[in-house]
PDB file of C-alpha atoms in Angstrom:
ATOM      1  CA  MET A   1      22.980  13.758   7.326  1.00 89.00           C
ATOM      2  CA  ASN A   2      19.351  15.264   8.672  1.00 93.00           C
ATOM      3  CA  ILE A   3      15.820  13.340   7.609  1.00 95.00           C
ATOM      4  CA  LYS A   4      12.679  14.478   8.133  1.00 96.00           C
ATOM      5  CA  LYS A   5       9.366  12.892   7.934  1.00 96.00           C
ATOM      6  CA  LEU A   6       6.085  14.474   5.481  1.00 95.00           C
ATOM      7  CA  LYS A   7       3.022  15.104   6.946  1.00 96.00           C
ATOM      8  CA  ASN A   8       0.218  15.465   4.959  1.00 95.00           C
ATOM      9  CA  ASN A   9      -2.621  17.839   4.222  1.00 93.00           C
ATOM     10  CA  TYR A  10      -4.439  17.042   7.427  1.00 93.00           C
ATOM     11  CA  GLY A  11      -1.336  17.365   9.219  1.00 95.00           C
ATOM     12  CA  GLU A  12      -0.891  13.881  10.063  1.00 96.00           C
ATOM     13  CA  TYR A  13       3.085  12.208   8.925  1.00 96.00           C
ATOM     14  CA  LEU A  14       2.705   9.962   5.841  1.00 97.00           C
ATOM     15  CA  ASP A  15       4.692   6.332   7.024  1.00 96.00           C
ATOM     16  CA  GLY A  16       7.512   6.065   4.301  1.00 96.00           C
ATOM     17  CA  PRO A  17       8.032   9.402   2.828  1.00 98.00           C
ATOM     18  CA  LEU A  18      10.919  11.327   3.736  1.00 97.00           C
ATOM     19  CA  ILE A  19      13.030  14.144   3.067  1.00 97.00           C
ATOM     20  CA  ILE A  20      16.865  13.875   3.229  1.00 97.00           C
ATOM     21  CA  TYR A  21      19.301  16.453   3.595  1.00 95.00           C
ATOM     22  CA  PRO A  22      22.511  15.651   3.005  1.00 92.00           C
ATOM     23  CA  ASN A  23      25.812  16.650   3.913  1.00 92.00           C
ATOM     24  CA  VAL A  24      26.947  19.385   1.552  1.00 92.00           C
ATOM     25  CA  TYR A  25      30.719  19.871   1.757  1.00 92.00           C
ATOM     26  CA  GLU A  26      31.198  23.677   0.164  1.00 92.00           C
ATOM     27  CA  ASP A  27      34.881  25.854  -0.386  1.00 93.00           C
ATOM     28  CA  GLU A  28      36.291  28.159  -3.212  1.00 96.00           C
ATOM     29  CA  ARG A  29      36.136  25.384  -5.271  1.00 95.00           C
ATOM     30  CA  GLY A  30      32.171  24.525  -4.939  1.00 92.00           C
ATOM     31  CA  TYR A  31      30.026  21.787  -3.483  1.00 90.00           C
ATOM     32  CA  PHE A  32      30.125  18.110  -2.899  1.00 93.00           C
ATOM     33  CA  TYR A  33      28.049  15.632  -1.539  1.00 91.00           C
ATOM     34  CA  GLU A  34      27.108  12.316  -1.787  1.00 92.00           C
ATOM     35  CA  SER A  35      23.455  11.442  -3.543  1.00 93.00           C
ATOM     36  CA  TRP A  36      23.700   8.050  -3.100  1.00 94.00           C
ATOM     37  CA  ASN A  37      25.258   5.507  -0.194  1.00 94.00           C
ATOM     38  CA  LYS A  38      23.403   2.138  -0.510  1.00 95.00           C
ATOM     39  CA  ILE A  39      24.653   1.351   3.058  1.00 95.00           C
ATOM     40  CA  ASN A  40      23.621   4.719   4.204  1.00 94.00           C
ATOM     41  CA  TYR A  41      20.263   5.025   2.573  1.00 95.00           C
ATOM     42  CA  ASP A  42      19.449   1.198   3.386  1.00 95.00           C
ATOM     43  CA  ASN A  43      19.671   2.461   7.773  1.00 94.00           C
ATOM     44  CA  ILE A  44      17.640   5.431   6.484  1.00 94.00           C
ATOM     45  CA  PHE A  45      14.765   3.964   4.582  1.00 95.00           C
ATOM     46  CA  GLU A  46      15.053   1.041   7.385  1.00 92.00           C
ATOM     47  CA  ARG A  47      15.126  -1.482   4.862  1.00 95.00           C
ATOM     48  CA  GLU A  48      17.420  -2.924   1.756  1.00 95.00           C
ATOM     49  CA  VAL A  49      16.564  -0.821  -1.394  1.00 96.00           C
ATOM     50  CA  GLU A  50      18.068  -1.780  -4.905  1.00 96.00           C
ATOM     51  CA  PHE A  51      17.479   0.922  -7.568  1.00 97.00           C
ATOM     52  CA  VAL A  52      17.614  -0.399 -10.981  1.00 98.00           C
ATOM     53  CA  GLN A  53      17.189   2.568 -12.879  1.00 97.00           C
ATOM     54  CA  ASP A  54      18.094   5.966 -13.401  1.00 97.00           C
ATOM     55  CA  ASN A  55      15.547   8.916 -14.986  1.00 97.00           C
ATOM     56  CA  GLN A  56      15.979  12.188 -15.906  1.00 97.00           C
ATOM     57  CA  SER A  57      13.614  15.639 -16.997  1.00 97.00           C
ATOM     58  CA  CYS A  58      14.382  18.766 -18.216  1.00 97.00           C
ATOM     59  CA  SER A  59      10.874  21.247 -18.405  1.00 97.00           C
ATOM     60  CA  ASN A  60      10.032  24.772 -18.645  1.00 94.00           C
ATOM     61  CA  TYR A  61       8.386  26.929 -16.452  1.00 93.00           C
ATOM     62  CA  GLY A  62       4.994  25.974 -15.549  1.00 93.00           C
ATOM     63  CA  VAL A  63       5.460  22.372 -16.988  1.00 95.00           C
ATOM     64  CA  PHE A  64       3.588  19.581 -14.406  1.00 96.00           C
ATOM     65  CA  ARG A  65       4.557  15.750 -14.963  1.00 97.00           C
ATOM     66  CA  GLY A  66       2.401  12.783 -13.326  1.00 94.00           C
ATOM     67  CA  LEU A  67       0.621  12.292 -10.686  1.00 97.00           C
ATOM     68  CA  HIS A  68       2.514   8.525 -11.667  1.00 98.00           C
ATOM     69  CA  PHE A  69       2.665   5.403 -10.198  1.00 98.00           C
ATOM     70  CA  GLN A  70       2.993   1.964 -11.531  1.00 98.00           C
ATOM     71  CA  LEU A  71       0.704  -1.380 -10.671  1.00 98.00           C
ATOM     72  CA  ASN A  72       2.245  -4.813  -8.621  1.00 96.00           C
ATOM     73  CA  PRO A  73       4.186  -6.141  -9.470  1.00 97.00           C
ATOM     74  CA  PHE A  74       6.139  -4.042 -10.208  1.00 97.00           C
ATOM     75  CA  PRO A  75       5.245  -0.587  -8.133  1.00 98.00           C
ATOM     76  CA  GLN A  76       8.233   2.029  -8.048  1.00 98.00           C
ATOM     77  CA  GLY A  77      10.230   3.114  -5.089  1.00 98.00           C
ATOM     78  CA  LYS A  78      11.368   6.688  -5.955  1.00 98.00           C
ATOM     79  CA  LEU A  79      14.450   8.416  -4.678  1.00 98.00           C
ATOM     80  CA  VAL A  80      14.192  12.272  -6.167  1.00 98.00           C
ATOM     81  CA  ARG A  81      16.260  15.565  -6.460  1.00 97.00           C
ATOM     82  CA  VAL A  82      16.572  18.775  -8.572  1.00 98.00           C
ATOM     83  CA  ILE A  83      19.483  19.225 -10.105  1.00 96.00           C
ATOM     84  CA  SER A  84      18.957  22.682 -11.879  1.00 96.00           C
ATOM     85  CA  GLY A  85      15.742  24.610 -11.269  1.00 97.00           C
ATOM     86  CA  LYS A  86      13.086  24.255  -8.193  1.00 97.00           C
ATOM     87  CA  VAL A  87       9.638  22.472  -8.556  1.00 97.00           C
ATOM     88  CA  PHE A  88       6.819  21.517  -5.767  1.00 97.00           C
ATOM     89  CA  ASP A  89       6.942  18.309  -5.476  1.00 98.00           C
ATOM     90  CA  VAL A  90       3.800  16.316  -4.395  1.00 98.00           C
ATOM     91  CA  ILE A  91       2.788  12.670  -3.511  1.00 98.00           C
ATOM     92  CA  VAL A  92      -0.487  10.859  -3.011  1.00 98.00           C
ATOM     93  CA  ASP A  93      -0.964   8.123  -0.848  1.00 98.00           C
ATOM     94  CA  LEU A  94      -2.329   5.122  -2.917  1.00 98.00           C
ATOM     95  CA  ARG A  95      -2.241   2.567  -0.309  1.00 98.00           C
ATOM     96  CA  SER A  96      -5.877   1.775   0.410  1.00 97.00           C
ATOM     97  CA  LYS A  97      -5.184  -0.267   4.025  1.00 97.00           C
ATOM     98  CA  SER A  98      -2.703   3.112   5.193  1.00 97.00           C
ATOM     99  CA  LYS A  99      -4.625   5.751   7.422  1.00 96.00           C
ATOM    100  CA  THR A 100      -3.514   8.489   5.248  1.00 97.00           C
ATOM    101  CA  TYR A 101      -5.178   7.263   2.312  1.00 98.00           C
ATOM    102  CA  LYS A 102      -5.543   9.539  -0.461  1.00 97.00           C
ATOM    103  CA  SER A 103      -4.135  12.186   1.595  1.00 97.00           C
ATOM    104  CA  TRP A 104      -1.326  14.245  -0.509  1.00 98.00           C
ATOM    105  CA  SER A 105       1.809  15.781   0.542  1.00 98.00           C
ATOM    106  CA  SER A 106       4.064  18.168  -0.938  1.00 97.00           C
ATOM    107  CA  VAL A 107       7.752  19.308  -0.857  1.00 97.00           C
ATOM    108  CA  TYR A 108       9.955  22.016  -2.551  1.00 97.00           C
ATOM    109  CA  LEU A 109      12.961  20.595  -3.994  1.00 98.00           C
ATOM    110  CA  GLU A 110      15.614  23.066  -5.684  1.00 95.00           C
ATOM    111  CA  LYS A 111      19.333  22.857  -6.751  1.00 91.00           C
ATOM    112  CA  LYS A 112      20.450  25.070  -4.086  1.00 88.00           C
ATOM    113  CA  SER A 113      18.853  23.187  -1.167  1.00 90.00           C
ATOM    114  CA  ASN A 114      19.849  19.440  -2.316  1.00 93.00           C
ATOM    115  CA  ILE A 115      17.270  18.172  -0.538  1.00 96.00           C
ATOM    116  CA  GLN A 116      16.281  14.736  -2.041  1.00 97.00           C
ATOM    117  CA  LEU A 117      12.568  13.146  -1.022  1.00 98.00           C
ATOM    118  CA  TRP A 118      12.235   9.763  -0.780  1.00 98.00           C
ATOM    119  CA  ILE A 119       9.058   8.154  -2.452  1.00 98.00           C
ATOM    120  CA  PRO A 120       8.219   4.527  -1.715  1.00 97.00           C
ATOM    121  CA  GLU A 121       5.887   2.149  -3.143  1.00 98.00           C
ATOM    122  CA  GLY A 122       2.371   2.774  -2.877  1.00 98.00           C
ATOM    123  CA  PHE A 123       1.932   6.597  -3.989  1.00 98.00           C
ATOM    124  CA  ALA A 124       1.690   8.911  -7.143  1.00 98.00           C
ATOM    125  CA  HIS A 125       4.388  11.183  -7.544  1.00 98.00           C
ATOM    126  CA  GLY A 126       4.049  14.593  -9.487  1.00 98.00           C
ATOM    127  CA  PHE A 127       5.727  17.826 -10.374  1.00 98.00           C
ATOM    128  CA  LEU A 128       5.605  21.217 -10.979  1.00 96.00           C
ATOM    129  CA  THR A 129       8.489  23.489 -12.388  1.00 96.00           C
ATOM    130  CA  LEU A 130       8.719  26.474 -10.959  1.00 95.00           C
ATOM    131  CA  LYS A 131      11.682  28.022 -13.063  1.00 94.00           C
ATOM    132  CA  GLU A 132      12.698  27.312 -16.857  1.00 94.00           C
ATOM    133  CA  GLN A 133      15.115  24.596 -17.376  1.00 95.00           C
ATOM    134  CA  THR A 134      14.656  22.457 -14.437  1.00 97.00           C
ATOM    135  CA  ILE A 135      16.049  19.385 -14.388  1.00 98.00           C
ATOM    136  CA  LEU A 136      15.105  16.586 -11.872  1.00 97.00           C
ATOM    137  CA  SER A 137      16.643  13.388 -11.498  1.00 97.00           C
ATOM    138  CA  TYR A 138      15.466  10.170  -9.773  1.00 97.00           C
ATOM    139  CA  LYS A 139      16.592   6.569  -9.127  1.00 98.00           C
ATOM    140  CA  THR A 140      13.581   3.499  -9.012  1.00 98.00           C
ATOM    141  CA  THR A 141      13.107   0.315  -7.398  1.00 98.00           C
ATOM    142  CA  SER A 142      11.422  -1.343 -10.582  1.00 98.00           C
ATOM    143  CA  TYR A 143      12.073  -0.521 -13.882  1.00 98.00           C
ATOM    144  CA  TRP A 144       9.109   1.053 -15.979  1.00 96.00           C
ATOM    145  CA  LYS A 145       6.568  -1.172 -17.168  1.00 97.00           C
ATOM    146  CA  LYS A 146       4.149   1.123 -19.702  1.00 95.00           C
ATOM    147  CA  ASP A 147       1.357  -1.152 -19.281  1.00 97.00           C
ATOM    148  CA  LEU A 148       1.587  -0.735 -15.481  1.00 98.00           C
ATOM    149  CA  GLU A 149       1.487   2.531 -15.542  1.00 97.00           C
ATOM    150  CA  ARG A 150      -0.938   4.906 -14.487  1.00 98.00           C
ATOM    151  CA  SER A 151      -1.828   8.681 -13.760  1.00 97.00           C
ATOM    152  CA  LEU A 152      -3.935  10.049 -11.072  1.00 98.00           C
ATOM    153  CA  ASN A 153      -5.513  13.677 -11.884  1.00 97.00           C
ATOM    154  CA  PRO A 154      -3.813  16.280 -10.012  1.00 95.00           C
ATOM    155  CA  PHE A 155      -6.735  18.377 -10.180  1.00 94.00           C
ATOM    156  CA  ASP A 156      -8.960  15.537  -8.739  1.00 96.00           C
ATOM    157  CA  GLN A 157     -11.142  17.326  -6.056  1.00 95.00           C
ATOM    158  CA  GLU A 158     -11.744  14.426  -4.013  1.00 97.00           C
ATOM    159  CA  ILE A 159      -7.491  14.419  -3.930  1.00 97.00           C
ATOM    160  CA  GLY A 160      -7.664  18.423  -3.335  1.00 96.00           C
ATOM    161  CA  ILE A 161      -4.179  19.151  -3.911  1.00 96.00           C
ATOM    162  CA  ILE A 162      -3.357  22.985  -3.216  1.00 93.00           C
ATOM    163  CA  PHE A 163      -0.818  24.133  -5.634  1.00 91.00           C
ATOM    164  CA  PRO A 164       1.351  27.324  -5.517  1.00 89.00           C
ATOM    165  CA  LYS A 165      -0.115  30.259  -7.416  1.00 83.00           C
ATOM    166  CA  LEU A 166       2.214  31.153 -10.780  1.00 80.00           C
ATOM    167  CA  THR A 167       1.944  33.315 -13.190  1.00 74.00           C
ATOM    168  CA  LEU A 168       0.134  30.972 -15.798  1.00 71.00           C
ATOM    169  CA  THR A 169      -3.581  30.155 -15.452  1.00 66.00           C
ATOM    170  CA  ASP A 170      -4.688  26.833 -14.554  1.00 65.00           C
ATOM    171  CA  SER A 171      -5.072  26.063 -18.635  1.00 68.00           C
ATOM    172  CA  GLU A 172      -1.850  27.302 -19.743  1.00 80.00           C
ATOM    173  CA  ILE A 173       0.141  24.606 -17.263  1.00 87.00           C
ATOM    174  CA  VAL A 174       1.489  22.454 -19.891  1.00 93.00           C
ATOM    175  CA  MET A 175       0.606  18.829 -19.363  1.00 94.00           C
ATOM    176  CA  SER A 176       1.153  15.505 -21.470  1.00 95.00           C
ATOM    177  CA  PHE A 177      -2.087  14.221 -23.447  1.00 94.00           C
ATOM    178  CA  LYS A 178      -2.141  11.375 -20.836  1.00 93.00           C
ATOM    179  CA  ASP A 179      -1.403  13.201 -17.989  1.00 95.00           C
ATOM    180  CA  LYS A 180      -4.616  15.538 -19.390  1.00 92.00           C
ATOM    181  CA  ASN A 181      -6.132  12.897 -19.318  1.00 94.00           C
ATOM    182  CA  SER A 182      -5.324  11.008 -16.091  1.00 97.00           C
ATOM    183  CA  SER A 183      -8.090   8.917 -13.670  1.00 97.00           C
ATOM    184  CA  SER A 184      -9.895   9.935 -11.050  1.00 98.00           C
ATOM    185  CA  ILE A 185      -9.310   8.465  -7.646  1.00 98.00           C
ATOM    186  CA  ARG A 186     -12.748   6.888  -7.451  1.00 98.00           C
ATOM    187  CA  ASP A 187     -11.939   5.554 -11.320  1.00 98.00           C
ATOM    188  CA  LEU A 188      -8.485   3.608 -10.138  1.00 98.00           C
ATOM    189  CA  GLU A 189     -10.502   2.258  -6.835  1.00 98.00           C
ATOM    190  CA  VAL A 190     -13.305   0.561  -9.316  1.00 97.00           C
ATOM    191  CA  ASN A 191     -10.720  -0.612 -11.687  1.00 97.00           C
ATOM    192  CA  GLY A 192      -8.842  -2.228  -8.813  1.00 97.00           C
ATOM    193  CA  GLU A 193      -5.490   0.349  -9.417  1.00 98.00           C
ATOM    194  CA  VAL A 194      -4.525   1.121  -6.022  1.00 97.00           C
ATOM    195  CA  PHE A 195      -2.577  -0.670  -3.658  1.00 97.00           C
TER     196      PHE A 195
END
C-alpha cells in the first residue's frame, strides 16, 4: 500500500489528508483489495480511527455535491472512494489555526485506480462527477447531525477552486438548493463556523 500527502493550491503539503493507493490483486477472475483494515489504516492515519457510518451516493454527469462539513462537537473524518465512474474530489482546510487555512486541494478518484482519499476532521469536502452513474462511497467518524451540517460555497472567489472544464456551463452544473445557497468563507468566519 502506498500513501501520498496532498499539496494545496499553493504547493504546500496539507497536514492530515492522504491519498491511499491500496494493493490490488488482479488475475483472470478480476481483482481484490482491502478497502478497510483497522490496524493498517490506524497506522497510516497515525491515530486510532473509529468509523460509525457508511454513505453512498450515485450521481449523473455534471453533479456537484458539497462542500460539506460538520461542526464540533461531531466533526466528520471521511475515507472516500469511487466504486463506479469518476469524480473531481476537492477539500478545503477550515482549521483556523492551520498554516494552510482556507487553501484547497483536489484529486481525481475513479473506479479503475481504486485510490482512496482520507479527509480528517476540519475540512470541507465536495466532488464534481465526470461520468454518468458515478457511485461514491465513504466512511465517516461521526454520525450525521442535520443541525451541525454546513456547506461552503464551492465558487467562493476567496477560496478560488479551479474546476476541470466540462461540456457544461457553470449554470448547467447540477446542485441541490442547499448547496447552491451555501455560505461564503467570510460568512462562516463571522458565524464562528470554522474549526
